[in-house]
mmCIF file of N, CA, C and O in Angstrom:
data_model
loop_
_atom_site.group_PDB
_atom_site.id
_atom_site.type_symbol
_atom_site.label_atom_id
_atom_site.label_comp_id
_atom_site.label_asym_id
_atom_site.label_seq_id
_atom_site.Cartn_x
_atom_site.Cartn_y
_atom_site.Cartn_z
ATOM 1 N N MET A 1 0.777 -1.013 -0.106
ATOM 2 C CA MET A 1 -0.046 -0.153 -0.176
ATOM 3 C C MET A 1 0.815 1.310 0.000
ATOM 4 O O MET A 1 0.657 2.299 -0.759
ATOM 5 N N ARG A 2 1.975 1.177 0.784
ATOM 6 C CA ARG A 2 2.998 2.369 0.719
ATOM 7 C C ARG A 2 3.551 2.570 -0.586
ATOM 8 O O ARG A 2 3.462 3.762 -0.969
ATOM 9 N N ARG A 3 3.863 1.588 -1.196
ATOM 10 C CA ARG A 3 4.476 1.800 -2.570
ATOM 11 C C ARG A 3 3.545 2.523 -3.480
ATOM 12 O O ARG A 3 4.026 3.424 -4.226
ATOM 13 N N GLY A 4 2.312 2.174 -3.633
ATOM 14 C CA GLY A 4 1.414 2.755 -4.489
ATOM 15 C C GLY A 4 1.141 4.086 -3.977
ATOM 16 O O GLY A 4 0.787 4.996 -4.795
ATOM 17 N N ALA A 5 1.065 4.549 -2.798
ATOM 18 C CA ALA A 5 0.755 5.862 -2.272
ATOM 19 C C ALA A 5 2.116 6.903 -2.535
ATOM 20 O O ALA A 5 1.908 8.009 -2.848
ATOM 21 N N LEU A 6 3.301 6.144 -2.414
ATOM 22 C CA LEU A 6 4.317 7.016 -2.595
ATOM 23 C C LEU A 6 4.476 7.703 -3.788
ATOM 24 O O LEU A 6 4.820 8.890 -3.860
ATOM 25 N N GLU A 7 4.097 7.049 -4.951
ATOM 26 C CA GLU A 7 4.094 7.781 -6.421
ATOM 27 C C GLU A 7 3.219 8.919 -6.350
ATOM 28 O O GLU A 7 3.701 10.134 -6.741
ATOM 29 N N HIS A 8 2.082 8.790 -5.780
ATOM 30 C CA HIS A 8 1.157 9.937 -5.765
ATOM 31 C C HIS A 8 1.474 10.864 -4.749
ATOM 32 O O HIS A 8 1.260 12.225 -4.762
ATOM 33 N N CYS A 9 2.069 10.569 -3.608
ATOM 34 C CA CYS A 9 2.799 11.627 -2.656
ATOM 35 C C CYS A 9 3.828 12.497 -3.471
ATOM 36 O O CYS A 9 3.979 13.714 -3.224
ATOM 37 N N VAL A 10 4.696 11.832 -4.140
ATOM 38 C CA VAL A 10 5.563 12.667 -4.894
ATOM 39 C C VAL A 10 4.966 13.663 -5.942
ATOM 40 O O VAL A 10 5.340 14.778 -6.073
ATOM 41 N N LEU A 11 3.856 13.142 -6.598
ATOM 42 C CA LEU A 11 3.087 13.964 -7.442
ATOM 43 C C LEU A 11 2.562 15.270 -6.776
ATOM 44 O O LEU A 11 2.429 16.350 -7.518
ATOM 45 N N ALA A 12 2.058 14.900 -5.611
ATOM 46 C CA ALA A 12 1.394 16.010 -4.774
ATOM 47 C C ALA A 12 2.480 16.978 -4.341
ATOM 48 O O ALA A 12 2.202 18.185 -4.320
ATOM 49 N N LEU A 13 3.700 16.679 -4.163
ATOM 50 C CA LEU A 13 4.873 17.380 -3.810
ATOM 51 C C LEU A 13 5.151 18.282 -4.992
ATOM 52 O O LEU A 13 5.632 19.252 -4.757
ATOM 53 N N LEU A 14 5.008 17.786 -6.033
ATOM 54 C CA LEU A 14 5.373 18.485 -7.337
ATOM 55 C C LEU A 14 4.071 19.478 -7.753
ATOM 56 O O LEU A 14 4.447 20.190 -8.813
ATOM 57 N N ARG A 15 3.156 19.264 -7.293
ATOM 58 C CA ARG A 15 1.938 19.991 -7.626
ATOM 59 C C ARG A 15 2.088 21.505 -7.801
ATOM 60 O O ARG A 15 1.704 22.160 -8.722
ATOM 61 N N ASP A 16 2.750 21.978 -6.626
ATOM 62 C CA ASP A 16 2.765 23.669 -6.638
ATOM 63 C C ASP A 16 4.109 24.206 -7.230
ATOM 64 O O ASP A 16 4.145 25.389 -7.571
ATOM 65 N N SER A 17 5.170 23.413 -7.216
ATOM 66 C CA SER A 17 6.545 23.902 -7.533
ATOM 67 C C SER A 17 7.418 22.764 -8.022
ATOM 68 O O SER A 17 7.296 21.677 -7.364
ATOM 69 N N PRO A 18 8.361 22.852 -8.740
ATOM 70 C CA PRO A 18 9.268 21.969 -9.191
ATOM 71 C C PRO A 18 10.276 21.791 -8.017
ATOM 72 O O PRO A 18 10.401 22.556 -7.178
ATOM 73 N N ARG A 19 10.643 20.388 -7.910
ATOM 74 C CA ARG A 19 11.623 20.029 -6.805
ATOM 75 C C ARG A 19 12.676 19.139 -7.436
ATOM 76 O O ARG A 19 12.463 18.496 -8.405
ATOM 77 N N TYR A 20 13.892 18.972 -6.737
ATOM 78 C CA TYR A 20 14.885 18.026 -7.187
ATOM 79 C C TYR A 20 14.971 16.923 -6.355
ATOM 80 O O TYR A 20 14.204 16.813 -5.230
ATOM 81 N N GLY A 21 15.466 15.663 -6.874
ATOM 82 C CA GLY A 21 15.250 14.465 -6.015
ATOM 83 C C GLY A 21 15.736 14.344 -4.480
ATOM 84 O O GLY A 21 14.727 13.793 -3.673
ATOM 85 N N VAL A 22 16.786 14.924 -4.189
ATOM 86 C CA VAL A 22 17.153 15.042 -2.681
ATOM 87 C C VAL A 22 16.224 15.743 -1.886
ATOM 88 O O VAL A 22 15.805 15.153 -0.754
ATOM 89 N N GLU A 23 15.569 16.679 -2.434
ATOM 90 C CA GLU A 23 14.681 17.676 -1.757
ATOM 91 C C GLU A 23 13.331 16.746 -1.563
ATOM 92 O O GLU A 23 12.697 16.811 -0.392
ATOM 93 N N LEU A 24 13.100 15.820 -2.466
ATOM 94 C CA LEU A 24 11.824 15.030 -2.292
ATOM 95 C C LEU A 24 11.982 14.048 -1.249
ATOM 96 O O LEU A 24 11.156 13.707 -0.350
ATOM 97 N N VAL A 25 13.385 13.329 -1.259
ATOM 98 C CA VAL A 25 13.812 12.311 -0.155
ATOM 99 C C VAL A 25 13.619 12.909 1.058
ATOM 100 O O VAL A 25 12.951 12.505 2.252
ATOM 101 N N GLN A 26 13.912 14.338 1.167
ATOM 102 C CA GLN A 26 14.061 14.990 2.684
ATOM 103 C C GLN A 26 12.790 15.261 3.108
ATOM 104 O O GLN A 26 12.215 15.065 4.314
ATOM 105 N N THR A 27 11.810 15.790 2.074
ATOM 106 C CA THR A 27 10.554 16.152 2.386
ATOM 107 C C THR A 27 9.531 14.847 2.921
ATOM 108 O O THR A 27 8.950 14.856 3.949
ATOM 109 N N LEU A 28 9.809 13.776 2.068
ATOM 110 C CA LEU A 28 9.159 12.486 2.363
ATOM 111 C C LEU A 28 9.574 12.100 3.838
ATOM 112 O O LEU A 28 8.708 11.784 4.722
ATOM 113 N N GLY A 29 10.937 12.241 4.195
ATOM 114 C CA GLY A 29 11.305 11.472 5.338
ATOM 115 C C GLY A 29 10.846 12.360 6.536
ATOM 116 O O GLY A 29 10.652 11.849 7.570
ATOM 117 N N ALA A 30 10.779 13.648 6.342
ATOM 118 C CA ALA A 30 10.195 14.387 7.440
ATOM 119 C C ALA A 30 8.747 14.037 7.927
ATOM 120 O O ALA A 30 8.374 14.369 9.207
ATOM 121 N N SER A 31 8.057 13.454 7.138
ATOM 122 C CA SER A 31 6.676 12.976 7.612
ATOM 123 C C SER A 31 6.894 11.845 8.531
ATOM 124 O O SER A 31 5.846 11.498 9.115
ATOM 125 N N GLY A 32 7.941 11.154 8.507
ATOM 126 C CA GLY A 32 8.170 9.842 9.400
ATOM 127 C C GLY A 32 7.464 8.618 8.815
ATOM 128 O O GLY A 32 8.110 7.588 8.936
ATOM 129 N N ALA A 33 6.437 8.718 8.086
ATOM 130 C CA ALA A 33 5.819 7.563 7.565
ATOM 131 C C ALA A 33 6.327 7.159 6.271
ATOM 132 O O ALA A 33 6.091 6.174 5.758
ATOM 133 N N LEU A 34 6.987 8.022 5.502
ATOM 134 C CA LEU A 34 7.320 7.788 4.122
ATOM 135 C C LEU A 34 8.798 8.024 3.947
ATOM 136 O O LEU A 34 9.299 8.481 2.683
ATOM 137 N N THR A 35 9.590 7.627 4.895
ATOM 138 C CA THR A 35 11.055 7.748 4.923
ATOM 139 C C THR A 35 11.257 6.830 3.743
ATOM 140 O O THR A 35 10.869 5.693 3.527
ATOM 141 N N THR A 36 12.219 7.363 2.598
ATOM 142 C CA THR A 36 12.727 6.661 1.569
ATOM 143 C C THR A 36 14.046 6.939 1.094
ATOM 144 O O THR A 36 14.674 7.860 1.976
ATOM 145 N N SER A 37 14.671 6.568 0.188
ATOM 146 C CA SER A 37 16.026 6.632 -0.201
ATOM 147 C C SER A 37 16.036 7.237 -1.724
ATOM 148 O O SER A 37 15.173 7.070 -2.447
ATOM 149 N N GLU A 38 17.214 7.773 -1.928
ATOM 150 C CA GLU A 38 17.559 8.064 -3.334
ATOM 151 C C GLU A 38 17.280 6.873 -4.318
ATOM 152 O O GLU A 38 16.902 7.016 -5.340
ATOM 153 N N GLY A 39 17.652 5.721 -3.846
ATOM 154 C CA GLY A 39 17.788 4.450 -4.653
ATOM 155 C C GLY A 39 16.123 4.164 -4.976
ATOM 156 O O GLY A 39 16.019 3.217 -5.792
ATOM 157 N N THR A 40 15.361 4.630 -4.254
ATOM 158 C CA THR A 40 13.840 4.440 -4.450
ATOM 159 C C THR A 40 13.117 5.654 -5.360
ATOM 160 O O THR A 40 12.595 5.503 -6.337
ATOM 161 N N ILE A 41 13.621 6.835 -5.012
ATOM 162 C CA ILE A 41 13.015 7.987 -5.624
ATOM 163 C C ILE A 41 13.425 8.242 -7.048
ATOM 164 O O ILE A 41 12.636 8.485 -7.927
ATOM 165 N N TYR A 42 14.786 8.113 -7.456
ATOM 166 C CA TYR A 42 15.221 8.188 -8.721
ATOM 167 C C TYR A 42 14.672 7.225 -9.761
ATOM 168 O O TYR A 42 14.066 7.714 -10.828
ATOM 169 N N PRO A 43 14.551 5.842 -9.599
ATOM 170 C CA PRO A 43 13.801 5.141 -10.346
ATOM 171 C C PRO A 43 12.401 5.441 -10.414
ATOM 172 O O PRO A 43 11.687 5.503 -11.643
ATOM 173 N N LEU A 44 11.678 5.878 -9.527
ATOM 174 C CA LEU A 44 10.287 6.258 -9.493
ATOM 175 C C LEU A 44 10.122 7.517 -10.358
ATOM 176 O O LEU A 44 9.349 7.500 -11.297
ATOM 177 N N LEU A 45 10.967 8.376 -10.417
ATOM 178 C CA LEU A 45 11.018 9.707 -10.926
ATOM 179 C C LEU A 45 11.192 9.469 -12.520
ATOM 180 O O LEU A 45 10.656 10.156 -13.376
ATOM 181 N N SER A 46 12.143 8.509 -12.706
ATOM 182 C CA SER A 46 12.295 8.031 -14.190
ATOM 183 C C SER A 46 11.257 7.386 -14.823
ATOM 184 O O SER A 46 10.706 7.856 -15.951
ATOM 185 N N ARG A 47 10.553 6.707 -14.097
ATOM 186 C CA ARG A 47 9.429 5.947 -14.540
ATOM 187 C C ARG A 47 8.150 7.120 -14.716
ATOM 188 O O ARG A 47 7.577 7.029 -15.862
ATOM 189 N N LEU A 48 7.997 7.957 -13.776
ATOM 190 C CA LEU A 48 7.065 9.078 -13.885
ATOM 191 C C LEU A 48 7.268 9.913 -15.243
ATOM 192 O O LEU A 48 6.550 10.121 -15.864
ATOM 193 N N ARG A 49 8.706 10.031 -15.446
ATOM 194 C CA ARG A 49 8.963 10.893 -16.698
ATOM 195 C C ARG A 49 8.632 10.137 -17.897
ATOM 196 O O ARG A 49 8.006 10.555 -18.931
ATOM 197 N N ARG A 50 9.062 8.797 -17.921
ATOM 198 C CA ARG A 50 8.829 8.054 -19.185
ATOM 199 C C ARG A 50 7.106 7.956 -19.253
ATOM 200 O O ARG A 50 6.780 7.879 -20.383
ATOM 201 N N ASP A 51 6.353 7.883 -18.357
ATOM 202 C CA ASP A 51 4.929 7.703 -18.322
ATOM 203 C C ASP A 51 4.411 9.344 -18.631
ATOM 204 O O ASP A 51 3.078 9.174 -18.977
ATOM 205 N N GLY A 52 5.082 10.234 -18.873
ATOM 206 C CA GLY A 52 4.690 11.488 -19.287
ATOM 207 C C GLY A 52 4.011 12.249 -18.166
ATOM 208 O O GLY A 52 3.102 13.165 -18.314
ATOM 209 N N LEU A 53 4.172 11.823 -16.851
ATOM 210 C CA LEU A 53 3.493 12.543 -15.676
ATOM 211 C C LEU A 53 4.338 13.600 -15.038
ATOM 212 O O LEU A 53 3.764 14.417 -14.602
ATOM 213 N N VAL A 54 5.646 13.515 -15.400
ATOM 214 C CA VAL A 54 6.619 14.635 -14.819
ATOM 215 C C VAL A 54 7.504 14.999 -15.870
ATOM 216 O O VAL A 54 7.761 14.294 -17.147
ATOM 217 N N GLU A 55 8.016 16.030 -16.120
ATOM 218 C CA GLU A 55 9.081 16.651 -16.941
ATOM 219 C C GLU A 55 10.163 17.225 -16.206
ATOM 220 O O GLU A 55 9.906 17.550 -14.773
ATOM 221 N N THR A 56 11.316 17.576 -16.664
ATOM 222 C CA THR A 56 12.446 17.683 -16.144
ATOM 223 C C THR A 56 13.310 18.911 -16.512
ATOM 224 O O THR A 56 13.024 19.241 -17.888
ATOM 225 N N THR A 57 13.944 19.745 -16.039
ATOM 226 C CA THR A 57 14.789 20.720 -16.385
ATOM 227 C C THR A 57 16.076 20.773 -15.577
ATOM 228 O O THR A 57 16.067 20.382 -14.408
ATOM 229 N N TRP A 58 17.064 21.412 -16.046
ATOM 230 C CA TRP A 58 18.349 21.556 -15.344
ATOM 231 C C TRP A 58 18.315 22.743 -14.881
ATOM 232 O O TRP A 58 18.200 23.889 -15.568
ATOM 233 N N GLN A 59 18.831 23.062 -13.636
ATOM 234 C CA GLN A 59 19.023 24.397 -12.967
ATOM 235 C C GLN A 59 20.469 24.413 -12.196
ATOM 236 O O GLN A 59 20.619 23.521 -11.731
ATOM 237 N N GLU A 60 20.959 25.466 -12.263
ATOM 238 C CA GLU A 60 22.369 25.760 -11.710
ATOM 239 C C GLU A 60 22.013 25.643 -10.130
ATOM 240 O O GLU A 60 21.093 26.223 -9.660
ATOM 241 N N SER A 61 22.917 25.146 -9.427
ATOM 242 C CA SER A 61 22.908 25.173 -8.019
ATOM 243 C C SER A 61 23.882 26.066 -7.358
ATOM 244 O O SER A 61 24.940 26.020 -8.080
ATOM 245 N N VAL A 62 23.660 26.850 -6.538
ATOM 246 C CA VAL A 62 24.739 27.631 -5.692
ATOM 247 C C VAL A 62 25.601 26.751 -4.895
ATOM 248 O O VAL A 62 26.859 27.213 -4.667
ATOM 249 N N SER A 63 25.372 25.623 -4.668
ATOM 250 C CA SER A 63 26.264 24.731 -3.814
ATOM 251 C C SER A 63 26.560 23.426 -4.527
ATOM 252 O O SER A 63 26.083 22.341 -4.138
ATOM 253 N N GLY A 64 26.917 23.332 -5.745
ATOM 254 C CA GLY A 64 27.417 22.152 -6.322
ATOM 255 C C GLY A 64 27.051 22.231 -7.963
ATOM 256 O O GLY A 64 26.816 23.187 -8.528
ATOM 257 N N PRO A 65 26.899 21.060 -8.357
ATOM 258 C CA PRO A 65 26.627 20.641 -9.705
ATOM 259 C C PRO A 65 25.130 21.116 -10.110
ATOM 260 O O PRO A 65 24.344 21.194 -9.020
ATOM 261 N N PRO A 66 24.792 21.309 -11.301
ATOM 262 C CA PRO A 66 23.399 21.728 -11.711
ATOM 263 C C PRO A 66 22.604 20.554 -11.183
ATOM 264 O O PRO A 66 23.011 19.357 -10.898
ATOM 265 N N ARG A 67 21.261 20.833 -10.943
ATOM 266 C CA ARG A 67 20.313 19.862 -10.355
ATOM 267 C C ARG A 67 19.149 19.638 -11.419
ATOM 268 O O ARG A 67 18.772 20.513 -12.090
ATOM 269 N N ARG A 68 18.739 18.400 -11.257
ATOM 270 C CA ARG A 68 17.609 18.201 -12.246
ATOM 271 C C ARG A 68 16.277 18.433 -11.458
ATOM 272 O O ARG A 68 16.051 17.731 -10.465
ATOM 273 N N TYR A 69 15.461 19.200 -12.041
ATOM 274 C CA TYR A 69 14.130 19.573 -11.358
ATOM 275 C C TYR A 69 13.042 18.848 -11.947
ATOM 276 O O TYR A 69 12.946 18.938 -13.123
ATOM 277 N N TYR A 70 12.080 18.450 -11.185
ATOM 278 C CA TYR A 70 10.995 17.711 -11.722
ATOM 279 C C TYR A 70 9.765 18.516 -11.485
ATOM 280 O O TYR A 70 9.563 19.104 -10.517
ATOM 281 N N SER A 71 9.049 18.658 -12.445
ATOM 282 C CA SER A 71 7.592 19.307 -12.351
ATOM 283 C C SER A 71 6.430 18.353 -12.967
ATOM 284 O O SER A 71 6.815 17.516 -13.834
ATOM 285 N N LEU A 72 5.207 18.682 -12.680
ATOM 286 C CA LEU A 72 4.116 18.059 -13.112
ATOM 287 C C LEU A 72 3.790 18.382 -14.494
ATOM 288 O O LEU A 72 3.831 19.786 -14.882
ATOM 289 N N THR A 73 3.254 17.585 -15.366
ATOM 290 C CA THR A 73 2.794 17.671 -16.692
ATOM 291 C C THR A 73 1.228 17.974 -16.512
ATOM 292 O O THR A 73 0.726 17.492 -15.498
ATOM 293 N N GLU A 74 0.639 18.216 -17.671
ATOM 294 C CA GLU A 74 -0.887 18.154 -17.570
ATOM 295 C C GLU A 74 -1.458 16.727 -17.047
ATOM 296 O O GLU A 74 -2.338 16.678 -16.353
ATOM 297 N N ALA A 75 -0.756 15.733 -17.627
ATOM 298 C CA ALA A 75 -1.079 14.213 -17.407
ATOM 299 C C ALA A 75 -0.943 13.905 -15.899
ATOM 300 O O ALA A 75 -1.646 13.320 -15.183
ATOM 301 N N GLY A 76 0.330 14.559 -15.345
ATOM 302 C CA GLY A 76 0.468 14.445 -14.030
ATOM 303 C C GLY A 76 -0.468 15.001 -13.085
ATOM 304 O O GLY A 76 -0.867 14.258 -12.142
ATOM 305 N N HIS A 77 -0.986 16.155 -13.281
ATOM 306 C CA HIS A 77 -2.199 16.861 -12.638
ATOM 307 C C HIS A 77 -3.364 15.962 -12.659
ATOM 308 O O HIS A 77 -4.031 15.866 -11.774
ATOM 309 N N GLY A 78 -3.668 15.453 -13.844
ATOM 310 C CA GLY A 78 -4.691 14.564 -13.965
ATOM 311 C C GLY A 78 -4.663 13.225 -13.385
ATOM 312 O O GLY A 78 -5.931 12.948 -12.645
ATOM 313 N N SER A 79 -3.595 12.674 -13.373
ATOM 314 C CA SER A 79 -3.364 11.442 -12.397
ATOM 315 C C SER A 79 -3.589 11.700 -11.068
ATOM 316 O O SER A 79 -4.116 11.002 -10.367
ATOM 317 N N LEU A 80 -2.931 12.774 -10.475
ATOM 318 C CA LEU A 80 -2.997 13.114 -9.238
ATOM 319 C C LEU A 80 -4.458 13.578 -8.763
ATOM 320 O O LEU A 80 -4.965 13.016 -7.705
ATOM 321 N N ALA A 81 -5.156 14.163 -9.649
ATOM 322 C CA ALA A 81 -6.671 14.518 -9.369
ATOM 323 C C ALA A 81 -7.584 13.080 -9.144
ATOM 324 O O ALA A 81 -8.191 13.007 -8.228
ATOM 325 N N GLU A 82 -7.148 12.026 -10.121
ATOM 326 C CA GLU A 82 -7.868 10.787 -10.113
ATOM 327 C C GLU A 82 -7.432 10.206 -8.889
ATOM 328 O O GLU A 82 -8.418 9.547 -8.173
ATOM 329 N N PHE A 83 -6.221 10.093 -8.667
ATOM 330 C CA PHE A 83 -5.928 9.341 -7.333
ATOM 331 C C PHE A 83 -6.269 9.889 -6.200
ATOM 332 O O PHE A 83 -6.861 9.374 -5.140
ATOM 333 N N THR A 84 -6.522 11.265 -5.942
ATOM 334 C CA THR A 84 -7.082 11.930 -4.757
ATOM 335 C C THR A 84 -8.472 11.572 -4.587
ATOM 336 O O THR A 84 -8.972 11.412 -3.452
ATOM 337 N N ALA A 85 -9.319 11.572 -5.805
ATOM 338 C CA ALA A 85 -10.750 11.255 -5.620
ATOM 339 C C ALA A 85 -10.710 9.626 -5.044
ATOM 340 O O ALA A 85 -11.776 9.608 -4.048
ATOM 341 N N GLU A 86 -10.174 8.966 -5.648
ATOM 342 C CA GLU A 86 -10.103 7.467 -5.267
ATOM 343 C C GLU A 86 -9.690 7.383 -3.967
ATOM 344 O O GLU A 86 -10.319 6.501 -3.015
ATOM 345 N N TRP A 87 -8.474 8.072 -3.542
ATOM 346 C CA TRP A 87 -8.024 7.917 -2.092
ATOM 347 C C TRP A 87 -8.843 8.435 -1.112
ATOM 348 O O TRP A 87 -9.157 7.538 -0.084
ATOM 349 N N THR A 88 -9.646 9.351 -1.248
ATOM 350 C CA THR A 88 -10.684 9.855 -0.292
ATOM 351 C C THR A 88 -11.732 8.744 -0.220
ATOM 352 O O THR A 88 -12.312 8.461 0.991
ATOM 353 N N ARG A 89 -12.333 8.189 -1.093
ATOM 354 C CA ARG A 89 -13.317 7.169 -1.289
ATOM 355 C C ARG A 89 -12.633 5.894 -0.358
ATOM 356 O O ARG A 89 -13.372 5.228 0.506
ATOM 357 N N PHE A 90 -11.409 5.461 -0.794
ATOM 358 C CA PHE A 90 -10.676 4.314 -0.076
ATOM 359 C C PHE A 90 -10.392 4.533 1.434
ATOM 360 O O PHE A 90 -10.789 3.704 2.230
ATOM 361 N N ARG A 91 -9.828 5.839 1.761
ATOM 362 C CA ARG A 91 -9.671 6.215 3.062
ATOM 363 C C ARG A 91 -11.031 5.922 4.146
ATOM 364 O O ARG A 91 -11.030 5.686 4.968
ATOM 365 N N ASP A 92 -12.081 6.845 3.515
ATOM 366 C CA ASP A 92 -13.361 6.780 4.209
ATOM 367 C C ASP A 92 -13.802 5.572 4.454
ATOM 368 O O ASP A 92 -14.494 5.035 5.351
ATOM 369 N N ALA A 93 -13.820 4.448 3.393
ATOM 370 C CA ALA A 93 -14.203 2.977 3.686
ATOM 371 C C ALA A 93 -13.576 2.406 4.725
ATOM 372 O O ALA A 93 -14.121 1.732 5.487
ATOM 373 N N VAL A 94 -12.203 2.480 4.692
ATOM 374 C CA VAL A 94 -11.177 1.873 5.484
ATOM 375 C C VAL A 94 -11.614 2.413 6.931
ATOM 376 O O VAL A 94 -11.816 1.652 8.007
ATOM 377 N N GLU A 95 -11.515 3.540 6.953
ATOM 378 C CA GLU A 95 -12.032 4.187 8.556
ATOM 379 C C GLU A 95 -13.372 3.722 8.993
ATOM 380 O O GLU A 95 -13.451 3.453 10.145
ATOM 381 N N GLY A 96 -14.189 3.612 8.107
ATOM 382 C CA GLY A 96 -15.533 3.161 8.610
ATOM 383 C C GLY A 96 -15.413 1.697 9.190
ATOM 384 O O GLY A 96 -16.291 1.353 10.110
ATOM 385 N N PHE A 97 -14.728 0.880 8.589
ATOM 386 C CA PHE A 97 -14.318 -0.399 9.197
ATOM 387 C C PHE A 97 -13.471 -0.435 10.567
ATOM 388 O O PHE A 97 -13.917 -1.317 11.365
ATOM 389 N N LEU A 98 -12.622 0.463 10.652
ATOM 390 C CA LEU A 98 -11.755 0.606 11.721
ATOM 391 C C LEU A 98 -12.297 1.335 12.954
ATOM 392 O O LEU A 98 -11.896 1.006 14.019
ATOM 393 N N ALA A 99 -13.415 2.056 12.645
ATOM 394 C CA ALA A 99 -13.999 2.859 13.809
ATOM 395 C C ALA A 99 -14.760 1.923 14.564
ATOM 396 O O ALA A 99 -15.499 1.035 13.878
ATOM 397 N N PRO A 100 -14.888 1.878 15.970
ATOM 398 C CA PRO A 100 -15.820 1.019 16.819
ATOM 399 C C PRO A 100 -17.064 1.372 16.419
ATOM 400 O O PRO A 100 -17.323 2.451 16.110
ATOM 401 N N SER A 101 -17.897 0.358 16.433
ATOM 402 C CA SER A 101 -19.283 0.422 16.002
ATOM 403 C C SER A 101 -20.182 -0.385 16.753
ATOM 404 O O SER A 101 -19.717 -1.755 16.824
ATOM 405 N N GLU A 102 -21.370 -0.082 17.212
ATOM 406 C CA GLU A 102 -22.186 -0.863 17.757
ATOM 407 C C GLU A 102 -23.098 -1.857 16.760
ATOM 408 O O GLU A 102 -23.135 -1.319 15.798
ATOM 409 N N GLY A 103 -23.137 -3.158 17.043
ATOM 410 C CA GLY A 103 -23.960 -4.007 16.200
ATOM 411 C C GLY A 103 -23.185 -4.449 14.972
ATOM 412 O O GLY A 103 -23.816 -4.951 13.963
ATOM 413 N N ARG A 104 -21.891 -4.235 14.829
ATOM 414 C CA ARG A 104 -21.263 -4.596 13.626
ATOM 415 C C ARG A 104 -20.821 -5.933 13.685
ATOM 416 O O ARG A 104 -20.309 -6.728 14.613
#
């Protein structure tokens, strides 16, 4: 379940502004539940790029070599919107089963 959600968490992080890979790893790790590594993120980003959900640009860095920044394409925005709607229905259904209930 985590693996499937990770892809869409990355898309959500790219929704408002481009980010580079290490920044994504750090932001996901800060959540506590989505700690991941560069060895997971970069193959995922490559697949998302091949699938047309993200695009890349190179930008100079003030502290080292140029960085590859990832941003959402129109298809990426659409995929994220579809997942968000499905996730809400899924989450609500699971919470309905997990919540204590009389007579269930």
